[in-house]
Amino acid sequence: LLPRQRAGIMGIERSIQQRNKETNKNISQAFQDLRNLMEKAKEMVTLSKTIATKIKDKQGEITEDETVKFKSYLLSMGIPNPVTKETHGTGDKYYSELAKELSSVLAKQIQETGGMMTLTDVYCRVNRARGMELLSPEDLLHACQLMEMLRLPLRLRTFDSGVSVLQTQSQNEEEIVTQTSQLVQDKGAMTAEQLAQRLGLPVVLARERLLLTEKLGGLCRDETIEGLKFYPNLFLTQA
Amino acid sequence: MVDFDWPWQYKFPPFFTIQPNIETFKKQLEAWCSLVLDYQRHIKQYTLDVTEAQNSELFYNKQLNRRLSLEAIYVVLDELKRRGNLEWKDKSKKSCTLIWRTPAEW
C-alpha cells in the first residue's frame, strides 16, 4: 500500500502506473517461461518422432514392453500420435488400466440404470467422483474402446445414430426388443418420452431402444407434427 | 353407392408414414397398391389426378388426421407403374390412368 502523504490526483495516478508496470512484468515473465517450456516440449516431440520411426523398422511385434513405455511417454506429453502408435502395440497401458478401473467403478451403477449408460453420463459420473486428475473425453473413449478386448464386464457400443453407450456384457439385445415391443403393445402406442418415463431411462436411450426394435421389425412408426410415435408392427403380424 | 370397405391398415396411423424397415415397408407398399386399385374400382374412376387425390379420402384419413405425403404418393404410384397397373398421362406425372387388370390379363 502507498503511504498517506502521496494522496491527491498525482499520487493516485502514480500508484496506478506502478501497478500497471508490475502486472506487465508478471505477464511478460509468464510468457517467457511458457516459451522456454514450449521449446523443451518441441525437443521432446522431435525426439519421440525419431523413436517412432525407429520402431517402424521392427514392425509387427505387438505389445512389446518398449513400445508400451514409449506410449506412456507420449501420453504424458499430450501428443496423441495414433497413426504410428496403432501399429506398434494395441492401445496403451494407461488406457487399459483406466478401462479396468472404469469397469470396476461403473459396473454396479450401470446395472442399476438398466444395463446401459450413455457415454456423456459416464463421463459426468466419473469426473464428478474424481474431483482431481480428471479424464479427458478422449481418454475415456479410448479406455472404453479397449473394454471388449480386455474381457471386462462392460462394453462400448455405438448406435446407428452415433450415440455411444456403455453396456453390461450380460445385456441381451433380444431381451430388450421383446420387452420394448411388449410395453408398446400394452400401451397401444408410445413415444420415446413415454417409454423413458415408464422405464426410468434417459430419453436418448429410450429412443434407441425403440429404433432398435423397429429395425428388427418389432415396431413401426407414425410420424406427425406432434412427434414420432411407435406402434406394434401390425404390418408383419396381421395379414 | 355402397360404402367402400376400407382395409384395416387405413385405420392404422403408421400406414401414413413411410416405414424405414425394409420388410415392413414392403408390406406397407403392397397394402397401399391394392388399396389404390380397389378404391378406384369402387368409385369407378380410371383416371387419377395426383393433386386432387392428395386431398381425397383415399390418401387423407380425416378421422385419423393423417395424410400420405406427396412424396409417398409417388412412391406408391411408381410401384403401380412398375407392376403395369398404371400409365402416366403426361411427362410431369400429374395425372395417370389406372388399369385394374394388367394388359397381360386383358
mmCIF file of C-alpha atoms in Angstrom:
data_model
loop_
_atom_site.group_PDB
_atom_site.id
_atom_site.type_symbol
_atom_site.label_atom_id
_atom_site.label_comp_id
_atom_site.label_asym_id
_atom_site.label_seq_id
_atom_site.Cartn_x
_atom_site.Cartn_y
_atom_site.Cartn_z
ATOM 1 C CA LEU A 1 0.000 0.000 0.000
ATOM 2 C CA LEU A 2 1.083 3.511 -0.676
ATOM 3 C CA PRO A 3 1.940 5.883 2.155
ATOM 4 C CA ARG A 4 -0.537 8.580 3.103
ATOM 5 C CA GLN A 5 1.462 11.586 2.078
ATOM 6 C CA ARG A 6 1.164 10.537 -1.596
ATOM 7 C CA ALA A 7 -2.534 11.451 -1.672
ATOM 8 C CA GLY A 8 -4.006 13.639 -4.411
ATOM 9 C CA ILE A 9 -4.549 13.043 -8.096
ATOM 10 C CA MET A 10 -0.879 12.755 -8.856
ATOM 11 C CA GLY A 11 -0.458 10.190 -6.148
ATOM 12 C CA ILE A 12 -3.341 8.084 -7.423
ATOM 13 C CA GLU A 13 -2.052 8.244 -10.971
ATOM 14 C CA ARG A 14 1.394 7.279 -9.892
ATOM 15 C CA SER A 15 0.113 4.318 -7.922
ATOM 16 C CA ILE A 16 -1.920 3.109 -10.920
ATOM 17 C CA GLN A 17 1.133 3.415 -13.105
ATOM 18 C CA GLN A 18 3.148 1.458 -10.597
ATOM 19 C CA ARG A 19 0.609 -1.307 -10.526
ATOM 20 C CA ASN A 20 0.414 -1.490 -14.305
ATOM 21 C CA LYS A 21 4.131 -1.825 -14.559
ATOM 22 C CA GLU A 22 4.094 -4.681 -12.104
ATOM 23 C CA THR A 23 1.397 -6.621 -13.929
ATOM 24 C CA ASN A 24 3.133 -6.108 -17.236
ATOM 25 C CA LYS A 25 6.297 -7.508 -15.782
ATOM 26 C CA ASN A 26 4.458 -10.516 -14.415
ATOM 27 C CA ILE A 27 2.725 -11.202 -17.685
ATOM 28 C CA SER A 28 5.834 -10.981 -19.800
ATOM 29 C CA GLN A 29 7.655 -13.182 -17.344
ATOM 30 C CA ALA A 30 4.936 -15.794 -17.586
ATOM 31 C CA PHE A 31 5.138 -15.748 -21.328
ATOM 32 C CA GLN A 32 8.883 -16.024 -21.194
ATOM 33 C CA ASP A 33 8.599 -19.111 -19.037
ATOM 34 C CA LEU A 34 5.984 -20.554 -21.310
ATOM 35 C CA ARG A 35 8.219 -20.056 -24.309
ATOM 36 C CA ASN A 36 11.057 -21.859 -22.632
ATOM 37 C CA LEU A 37 8.735 -24.694 -21.737
ATOM 38 C CA MET A 38 7.458 -24.949 -25.281
ATOM 39 C CA GLU A 39 10.974 -25.014 -26.589
ATOM 40 C CA LYS A 40 11.673 -28.015 -24.391
ATOM 41 C CA ALA A 41 8.444 -29.697 -25.468
ATOM 42 C CA LYS A 42 9.392 -29.222 -29.090
ATOM 43 C CA GLU A 43 12.572 -31.110 -28.477
ATOM 44 C CA MET A 44 10.590 -33.894 -26.893
ATOM 45 C CA VAL A 45 8.264 -34.068 -29.873
ATOM 46 C CA THR A 46 11.097 -34.376 -32.365
ATOM 47 C CA LEU A 47 12.732 -36.963 -30.170
ATOM 48 C CA SER A 48 9.572 -39.022 -29.925
ATOM 49 C CA LYS A 49 9.124 -38.798 -33.670
ATOM 50 C CA THR A 50 12.566 -40.237 -34.325
ATOM 51 C CA ILE A 51 11.806 -43.039 -31.902
ATOM 52 C CA ALA A 52 8.547 -43.673 -33.709
ATOM 53 C CA THR A 53 10.354 -44.106 -36.999
ATOM 54 C CA LYS A 54 12.848 -46.398 -35.313
ATOM 55 C CA ILE A 55 10.037 -48.568 -34.034
ATOM 56 C CA LYS A 56 8.637 -48.729 -37.518
ATOM 57 C CA ASP A 57 11.627 -50.828 -38.530
ATOM 58 C CA LYS A 58 10.647 -53.507 -36.056
ATOM 59 C CA GLN A 59 7.048 -53.550 -37.235
ATOM 60 C CA GLY A 60 4.543 -56.191 -36.242
ATOM 61 C CA GLU A 61 5.964 -57.180 -32.888
ATOM 62 C CA ILE A 62 2.984 -56.090 -30.887
ATOM 63 C CA THR A 63 2.759 -55.259 -27.178
ATOM 64 C CA GLU A 64 6.465 -55.041 -26.673
ATOM 65 C CA ASP A 65 7.357 -53.577 -23.367
ATOM 66 C CA GLU A 66 9.424 -50.895 -25.017
ATOM 67 C CA THR A 67 6.552 -49.681 -27.111
ATOM 68 C CA VAL A 68 4.267 -49.554 -24.134
ATOM 69 C CA LYS A 69 6.756 -47.456 -22.246
ATOM 70 C CA PHE A 70 7.181 -45.165 -25.185
ATOM 71 C CA LYS A 71 3.467 -44.649 -25.395
ATOM 72 C CA SER A 72 3.187 -43.632 -21.810
ATOM 73 C CA TYR A 73 5.868 -41.033 -22.551
ATOM 74 C CA LEU A 74 3.829 -39.701 -25.407
ATOM 75 C CA LEU A 75 0.743 -39.580 -23.254
ATOM 76 C CA SER A 76 2.398 -37.602 -20.540
ATOM 77 C CA MET A 77 3.360 -35.009 -23.138
ATOM 78 C CA GLY A 78 -0.112 -34.856 -24.585
ATOM 79 C CA ILE A 79 0.865 -35.802 -28.111
ATOM 80 C CA PRO A 80 -1.654 -38.187 -29.474
ATOM 81 C CA ASN A 81 0.115 -39.890 -32.326
ATOM 82 C CA PRO A 82 -2.337 -42.570 -33.313
ATOM 83 C CA VAL A 83 -1.133 -43.300 -36.805
ATOM 84 C CA THR A 84 2.251 -44.517 -35.746
ATOM 85 C CA LYS A 85 1.041 -45.709 -32.391
ATOM 86 C CA GLU A 86 -1.586 -48.071 -33.651
ATOM 87 C CA THR A 87 0.862 -50.290 -35.493
ATOM 88 C CA HIS A 88 3.137 -50.513 -32.501
ATOM 89 C CA GLY A 89 1.117 -52.186 -29.851
ATOM 90 C CA THR A 90 -2.609 -52.382 -29.279
ATOM 91 C CA GLY A 91 -3.615 -49.439 -27.128
ATOM 92 C CA ASP A 92 -1.570 -48.403 -24.108
ATOM 93 C CA LYS A 93 -1.001 -49.429 -20.606
ATOM 94 C CA TYR A 94 -2.602 -46.254 -19.344
ATOM 95 C CA TYR A 95 -5.789 -46.859 -21.230
ATOM 96 C CA SER A 96 -6.066 -50.495 -20.305
ATOM 97 C CA GLU A 97 -5.561 -49.695 -16.652
ATOM 98 C CA LEU A 98 -8.129 -46.954 -16.960
ATOM 99 C CA ALA A 99 -10.548 -49.343 -18.607
ATOM 100 C CA LYS A 100 -10.209 -51.757 -15.701
ATOM 101 C CA GLU A 101 -10.758 -49.004 -13.203
ATOM 102 C CA LEU A 102 -13.804 -47.733 -15.035
ATOM 103 C CA SER A 103 -15.446 -51.078 -15.277
ATOM 104 C CA SER A 104 -14.973 -51.829 -11.604
ATOM 105 C CA VAL A 105 -16.394 -48.446 -10.637
ATOM 106 C CA LEU A 106 -19.255 -48.373 -13.104
ATOM 107 C CA ALA A 107 -20.397 -51.974 -13.339
ATOM 108 C CA LYS A 108 -22.789 -51.656 -10.434
ATOM 109 C CA GLN A 109 -24.086 -48.229 -11.383
ATOM 110 C CA ILE A 110 -24.815 -49.304 -14.908
ATOM 111 C CA GLN A 111 -26.565 -52.402 -13.693
ATOM 112 C CA GLU A 112 -28.795 -50.190 -11.613
ATOM 113 C CA THR A 113 -29.714 -47.920 -14.506
ATOM 114 C CA GLY A 114 -30.968 -50.754 -16.640
ATOM 115 C CA GLY A 115 -27.719 -52.087 -18.088
ATOM 116 C CA MET A 116 -26.930 -49.120 -20.264
ATOM 117 C CA MET A 117 -25.485 -45.637 -19.834
ATOM 118 C CA THR A 118 -24.639 -43.003 -22.396
ATOM 119 C CA LEU A 119 -21.003 -42.080 -22.635
ATOM 120 C CA THR A 120 -21.704 -38.496 -21.648
ATOM 121 C CA ASP A 121 -23.349 -39.743 -18.460
ATOM 122 C CA VAL A 122 -20.353 -41.947 -17.792
ATOM 123 C CA TYR A 123 -18.028 -39.019 -18.327
ATOM 124 C CA CYS A 124 -20.035 -36.930 -15.939
ATOM 125 C CA ARG A 125 -20.153 -39.535 -13.198
ATOM 126 C CA VAL A 126 -16.511 -40.500 -13.376
ATOM 127 C CA ASN A 127 -15.195 -36.993 -13.356
ATOM 128 C CA ARG A 128 -17.553 -35.881 -10.648
ATOM 129 C CA ALA A 129 -16.391 -38.752 -8.498
ATOM 130 C CA ARG A 130 -12.754 -37.996 -9.143
ATOM 131 C CA GLY A 131 -12.597 -34.296 -8.415
ATOM 132 C CA MET A 132 -8.898 -34.203 -9.246
ATOM 133 C CA GLU A 133 -6.939 -35.765 -12.083
ATOM 134 C CA LEU A 134 -9.937 -35.580 -14.367
ATOM 135 C CA LEU A 135 -10.333 -37.584 -17.526
ATOM 136 C CA SER A 136 -10.424 -36.034 -20.933
ATOM 137 C CA PRO A 137 -13.247 -37.179 -23.216
ATOM 138 C CA GLU A 138 -10.652 -38.779 -25.443
ATOM 139 C CA ASP A 139 -9.115 -40.767 -22.608
ATOM 140 C CA LEU A 140 -12.497 -42.074 -21.656
ATOM 141 C CA LEU A 141 -13.339 -43.080 -25.183
ATOM 142 C CA HIS A 142 -10.022 -44.840 -25.719
ATOM 143 C CA ALA A 143 -10.342 -46.717 -22.465
ATOM 144 C CA CYS A 144 -13.874 -47.792 -23.311
ATOM 145 C CA GLN A 145 -12.803 -48.998 -26.718
ATOM 146 C CA LEU A 146 -10.414 -51.392 -25.044
ATOM 147 C CA MET A 147 -13.007 -52.925 -22.750
ATOM 148 C CA GLU A 148 -14.203 -55.553 -25.157
ATOM 149 C CA MET A 149 -10.672 -56.751 -25.805
ATOM 150 C CA LEU A 150 -9.855 -56.927 -22.103
ATOM 151 C CA ARG A 151 -12.937 -59.084 -21.465
ATOM 152 C CA LEU A 152 -14.316 -56.663 -18.915
ATOM 153 C CA PRO A 153 -17.945 -56.869 -17.820
ATOM 154 C CA LEU A 154 -18.746 -53.675 -19.739
ATOM 155 C CA ARG A 155 -18.502 -52.835 -23.389
ATOM 156 C CA LEU A 156 -18.774 -49.823 -25.608
ATOM 157 C CA ARG A 157 -21.499 -49.737 -28.154
ATOM 158 C CA THR A 158 -22.343 -47.169 -30.787
ATOM 159 C CA PHE A 159 -25.827 -46.958 -32.208
ATOM 160 C CA ASP A 160 -26.638 -46.133 -35.808
ATOM 161 C CA SER A 161 -27.451 -42.611 -34.726
ATOM 162 C CA GLY A 162 -23.913 -42.158 -33.386
ATOM 163 C CA VAL A 163 -24.885 -42.205 -29.725
ATOM 164 C CA SER A 164 -22.290 -44.146 -27.746
ATOM 165 C CA VAL A 165 -23.194 -46.074 -24.634
ATOM 166 C CA LEU A 166 -21.550 -48.348 -22.140
ATOM 167 C CA GLN A 167 -23.491 -51.505 -21.701
ATOM 168 C CA THR A 168 -23.107 -54.523 -19.464
ATOM 169 C CA GLN A 169 -21.752 -57.566 -21.213
ATOM 170 C CA SER A 170 -24.711 -59.561 -19.978
ATOM 171 C CA GLN A 171 -27.339 -57.339 -21.527
ATOM 172 C CA ASN A 172 -29.183 -59.160 -24.201
ATOM 173 C CA GLU A 173 -30.399 -57.384 -27.290
ATOM 174 C CA GLU A 174 -33.254 -59.763 -27.962
ATOM 175 C CA GLU A 175 -34.479 -59.327 -24.430
ATOM 176 C CA ILE A 176 -34.622 -55.575 -24.906
ATOM 177 C CA VAL A 177 -36.518 -55.968 -28.139
ATOM 178 C CA THR A 178 -39.136 -58.301 -26.710
ATOM 179 C CA GLN A 179 -39.513 -56.208 -23.599
ATOM 180 C CA THR A 180 -39.885 -52.999 -25.589
ATOM 181 C CA SER A 181 -42.413 -54.373 -28.031
ATOM 182 C CA GLN A 182 -44.385 -55.834 -25.130
ATOM 183 C CA LEU A 183 -44.513 -52.461 -23.424
ATOM 184 C CA VAL A 184 -45.629 -50.720 -26.582
ATOM 185 C CA GLN A 185 -48.260 -53.373 -27.173
ATOM 186 C CA ASP A 186 -49.693 -52.873 -23.704
ATOM 187 C CA LYS A 187 -49.996 -49.147 -24.271
ATOM 188 C CA GLY A 188 -51.141 -49.338 -27.877
ATOM 189 C CA ALA A 189 -48.577 -46.764 -28.976
ATOM 190 C CA MET A 190 -45.677 -44.965 -27.373
ATOM 191 C CA THR A 191 -43.297 -42.081 -27.874
ATOM 192 C CA ALA A 192 -39.714 -42.137 -26.690
ATOM 193 C CA GLU A 193 -40.630 -39.777 -23.849
ATOM 194 C CA GLN A 194 -43.363 -42.069 -22.634
ATOM 195 C CA LEU A 195 -41.098 -45.083 -22.682
ATOM 196 C CA ALA A 196 -38.394 -43.128 -20.905
ATOM 197 C CA GLN A 197 -40.831 -42.264 -18.162
ATOM 198 C CA ARG A 198 -42.118 -45.791 -17.926
ATOM 199 C CA LEU A 199 -38.663 -47.348 -17.619
ATOM 200 C CA GLY A 200 -36.879 -44.529 -15.819
ATOM 201 C CA LEU A 201 -34.336 -44.179 -18.591
ATOM 202 C CA PRO A 202 -32.916 -41.118 -20.339
ATOM 203 C CA VAL A 203 -34.938 -40.202 -23.406
ATOM 204 C CA VAL A 204 -31.950 -40.780 -25.682
ATOM 205 C CA LEU A 205 -31.733 -44.382 -24.587
ATOM 206 C CA ALA A 206 -35.463 -44.966 -24.750
ATOM 207 C CA ARG A 207 -35.364 -43.685 -28.292
ATOM 208 C CA GLU A 208 -32.531 -46.031 -29.174
ATOM 209 C CA ARG A 209 -34.481 -48.942 -27.762
ATOM 210 C CA LEU A 210 -37.471 -48.123 -29.902
ATOM 211 C CA LEU A 211 -35.357 -47.658 -33.005
ATOM 212 C CA LEU A 212 -33.578 -50.938 -32.398
ATOM 213 C CA THR A 213 -36.876 -52.736 -32.012
ATOM 214 C CA GLU A 214 -38.136 -51.080 -35.164
ATOM 215 C CA LYS A 215 -35.027 -52.141 -37.037
ATOM 216 C CA LEU A 216 -35.686 -55.733 -36.107
ATOM 217 C CA GLY A 217 -39.297 -55.481 -37.228
ATOM 218 C CA GLY A 218 -40.988 -55.354 -33.829
ATOM 219 C CA LEU A 219 -42.399 -51.853 -34.201
ATOM 220 C CA CYS A 220 -43.423 -49.382 -36.852
ATOM 221 C CA ARG A 221 -43.583 -45.615 -36.736
ATOM 222 C CA ASP A 222 -46.163 -42.890 -37.066
ATOM 223 C CA GLU A 223 -44.527 -39.591 -37.822
ATOM 224 C CA THR A 224 -46.600 -36.423 -37.458
ATOM 225 C CA ILE A 225 -46.105 -32.838 -36.415
ATOM 226 C CA GLU A 226 -46.963 -33.942 -32.900
ATOM 227 C CA GLY A 227 -43.932 -36.181 -32.827
ATOM 228 C CA LEU A 228 -42.695 -39.658 -33.528
ATOM 229 C CA LYS A 229 -44.867 -42.416 -32.164
ATOM 230 C CA PHE A 230 -44.224 -46.132 -32.249
ATOM 231 C CA TYR A 231 -46.853 -48.798 -32.781
ATOM 232 C CA PRO A 232 -46.732 -52.577 -32.713
ATOM 233 C CA ASN A 233 -45.786 -53.723 -36.173
ATOM 234 C CA LEU A 234 -49.153 -54.897 -37.408
ATOM 235 C CA PHE A 235 -47.864 -54.928 -40.981
ATOM 236 C CA LEU A 236 -45.883 -58.034 -40.207
ATOM 237 C CA THR A 237 -48.192 -59.652 -37.685
ATOM 238 C CA GLN A 238 -51.574 -59.007 -39.265
ATOM 239 C CA ALA A 239 -52.316 -60.468 -42.667
ATOM 240 C CA MET B 1 -73.450 -46.323 -53.600
ATOM 241 C CA VAL B 2 -72.239 -48.885 -51.131
ATOM 242 C CA ASP B 3 -69.696 -47.658 -48.674
ATOM 243 C CA PHE B 4 -66.185 -48.585 -49.534
ATOM 244 C CA ASP B 5 -64.828 -51.317 -47.333
ATOM 245 C CA TRP B 6 -61.612 -49.813 -46.016
ATOM 246 C CA PRO B 7 -58.837 -52.234 -45.120
ATOM 247 C CA TRP B 8 -57.666 -52.344 -41.508
ATOM 248 C CA GLN B 9 -54.428 -50.579 -42.464
ATOM 249 C CA TYR B 10 -56.375 -47.441 -43.325
ATOM 250 C CA LYS B 11 -57.261 -47.034 -39.660
ATOM 251 C CA PHE B 12 -53.687 -47.686 -38.550
ATOM 252 C CA PRO B 13 -51.733 -44.404 -38.220
ATOM 253 C CA PRO B 14 -48.299 -45.823 -39.174
ATOM 254 C CA PHE B 15 -49.808 -46.679 -42.555
ATOM 255 C CA PHE B 16 -49.378 -42.998 -43.439
ATOM 256 C CA THR B 17 -45.675 -42.807 -42.638
ATOM 257 C CA ILE B 18 -43.138 -44.408 -44.934
ATOM 258 C CA GLN B 19 -41.578 -47.167 -42.853
ATOM 259 C CA PRO B 20 -37.787 -47.270 -42.684
ATOM 260 C CA ASN B 21 -37.687 -51.004 -42.054
ATOM 261 C CA ILE B 22 -37.434 -52.753 -45.423
ATOM 262 C CA GLU B 23 -39.621 -55.729 -44.566
ATOM 263 C CA THR B 24 -42.270 -53.524 -43.046
ATOM 264 C CA PHE B 25 -42.112 -51.117 -45.943
ATOM 265 C CA LYS B 26 -42.711 -53.898 -48.473
ATOM 266 C CA LYS B 27 -45.881 -54.930 -46.667
ATOM 267 C CA GLN B 28 -46.984 -51.328 -46.414
ATOM 268 C CA LEU B 29 -46.424 -50.660 -50.095
ATOM 269 C CA GLU B 30 -48.262 -53.823 -51.005
ATOM 270 C CA ALA B 31 -51.237 -52.701 -48.953
ATOM 271 C CA TRP B 32 -51.219 -49.223 -50.471
ATOM 272 C CA CYS B 33 -51.120 -50.564 -54.026
ATOM 273 C CA SER B 34 -54.111 -52.794 -53.528
ATOM 274 C CA LEU B 35 -55.956 -50.051 -51.665
ATOM 275 C CA VAL B 36 -55.489 -47.593 -54.543
ATOM 276 C CA LEU B 37 -56.676 -50.123 -57.102
ATOM 277 C CA ASP B 38 -59.643 -51.271 -55.009
ATOM 278 C CA TYR B 39 -60.687 -47.742 -54.249
ATOM 279 C CA GLN B 40 -60.543 -46.612 -57.860
ATOM 280 C CA ARG B 41 -62.550 -49.638 -58.883
ATOM 281 C CA HIS B 42 -65.089 -48.815 -56.205
ATOM 282 C CA ILE B 43 -65.603 -45.239 -57.362
ATOM 283 C CA LYS B 44 -65.332 -46.386 -60.973
ATOM 284 C CA GLN B 45 -62.633 -43.958 -61.954
ATOM 285 C CA TYR B 46 -59.856 -44.779 -64.345
ATOM 286 C CA THR B 47 -58.005 -41.551 -64.086
ATOM 287 C CA LEU B 48 -56.330 -40.235 -61.028
ATOM 288 C CA ASP B 49 -55.151 -36.669 -60.695
ATOM 289 C CA VAL B 50 -52.332 -36.519 -58.203
ATOM 290 C CA THR B 51 -53.102 -33.080 -56.800
ATOM 291 C CA GLU B 52 -56.754 -33.943 -56.438
ATOM 292 C CA ALA B 53 -56.098 -37.340 -54.956
ATOM 293 C CA GLN B 54 -53.857 -35.809 -52.349
ATOM 294 C CA ASN B 55 -56.890 -34.335 -50.650
ATOM 295 C CA SER B 56 -59.309 -37.139 -51.379
ATOM 296 C CA GLU B 57 -60.238 -39.592 -48.697
ATOM 297 C CA LEU B 58 -58.010 -42.151 -50.377
ATOM 298 C CA PHE B 59 -54.803 -40.514 -49.220
ATOM 299 C CA TYR B 60 -56.230 -38.363 -46.464
ATOM 300 C CA ASN B 61 -57.873 -40.010 -43.499
ATOM 301 C CA LYS B 62 -59.743 -37.120 -41.871
ATOM 302 C CA GLN B 63 -60.865 -39.188 -38.903
ATOM 303 C CA LEU B 64 -57.305 -40.103 -38.102
ATOM 304 C CA ASN B 65 -55.952 -36.721 -39.179
ATOM 305 C CA ARG B 66 -53.257 -38.471 -41.166
ATOM 306 C CA ARG B 67 -52.371 -37.984 -44.786
ATOM 307 C CA LEU B 68 -49.888 -39.616 -47.074
ATOM 308 C CA SER B 69 -47.223 -37.145 -48.176
ATOM 309 C CA LEU B 70 -46.906 -36.255 -51.830
ATOM 310 C CA GLU B 71 -43.548 -37.949 -51.909
ATOM 311 C CA ALA B 72 -45.052 -41.143 -50.558
ATOM 312 C CA ILE B 73 -47.937 -40.982 -53.021
ATOM 313 C CA TYR B 74 -45.407 -41.018 -55.826
ATOM 314 C CA VAL B 75 -43.675 -43.994 -54.277
ATOM 315 C CA VAL B 76 -46.971 -45.875 -54.382
ATOM 316 C CA LEU B 77 -47.846 -44.753 -57.904
ATOM 317 C CA ASP B 78 -44.398 -45.584 -59.209
ATOM 318 C CA GLU B 79 -44.701 -49.035 -57.748
ATOM 319 C CA LEU B 80 -48.062 -49.448 -59.518
ATOM 320 C CA LYS B 81 -46.423 -48.316 -62.749
ATOM 321 C CA ARG B 82 -43.701 -50.895 -62.245
ATOM 322 C CA ARG B 83 -46.344 -53.571 -61.830
ATOM 323 C CA GLY B 84 -48.072 -52.485 -65.007
ATOM 324 C CA ASN B 85 -51.228 -51.179 -63.333
ATOM 325 C CA LEU B 86 -50.636 -47.570 -64.217
ATOM 326 C CA GLU B 87 -49.750 -45.318 -67.145
ATOM 327 C CA TRP B 88 -48.763 -41.692 -66.806
ATOM 328 C CA LYS B 89 -50.731 -39.326 -68.988
ATOM 329 C CA ASP B 90 -48.002 -36.723 -69.223
ATOM 330 C CA LYS B 91 -44.314 -36.367 -68.581
ATOM 331 C CA SER B 92 -44.778 -34.213 -65.498
ATOM 332 C CA LYS B 93 -46.610 -37.074 -63.768
ATOM 333 C CA LYS B 94 -49.636 -35.003 -62.816
ATOM 334 C CA SER B 95 -52.327 -37.499 -63.715
ATOM 335 C CA CYS B 96 -52.443 -41.124 -64.666
ATOM 336 C CA THR B 97 -54.649 -43.914 -65.886
ATOM 337 C CA LEU B 98 -55.154 -46.896 -63.656
ATOM 338 C CA ILE B 99 -55.572 -50.342 -65.076
ATOM 339 C CA TRP B 100 -57.172 -52.744 -62.639
ATOM 340 C CA ARG B 101 -56.098 -55.649 -64.661
ATOM 341 C CA THR B 102 -52.712 -55.582 -66.287
ATOM 342 C CA PRO B 103 -52.665 -55.591 -70.101
ATOM 343 C CA ALA B 104 -51.461 -59.141 -69.949
ATOM 344 C CA GLU B 105 -54.594 -60.182 -68.053
ATOM 345 C CA TRP B 106 -56.865 -58.444 -70.526
#
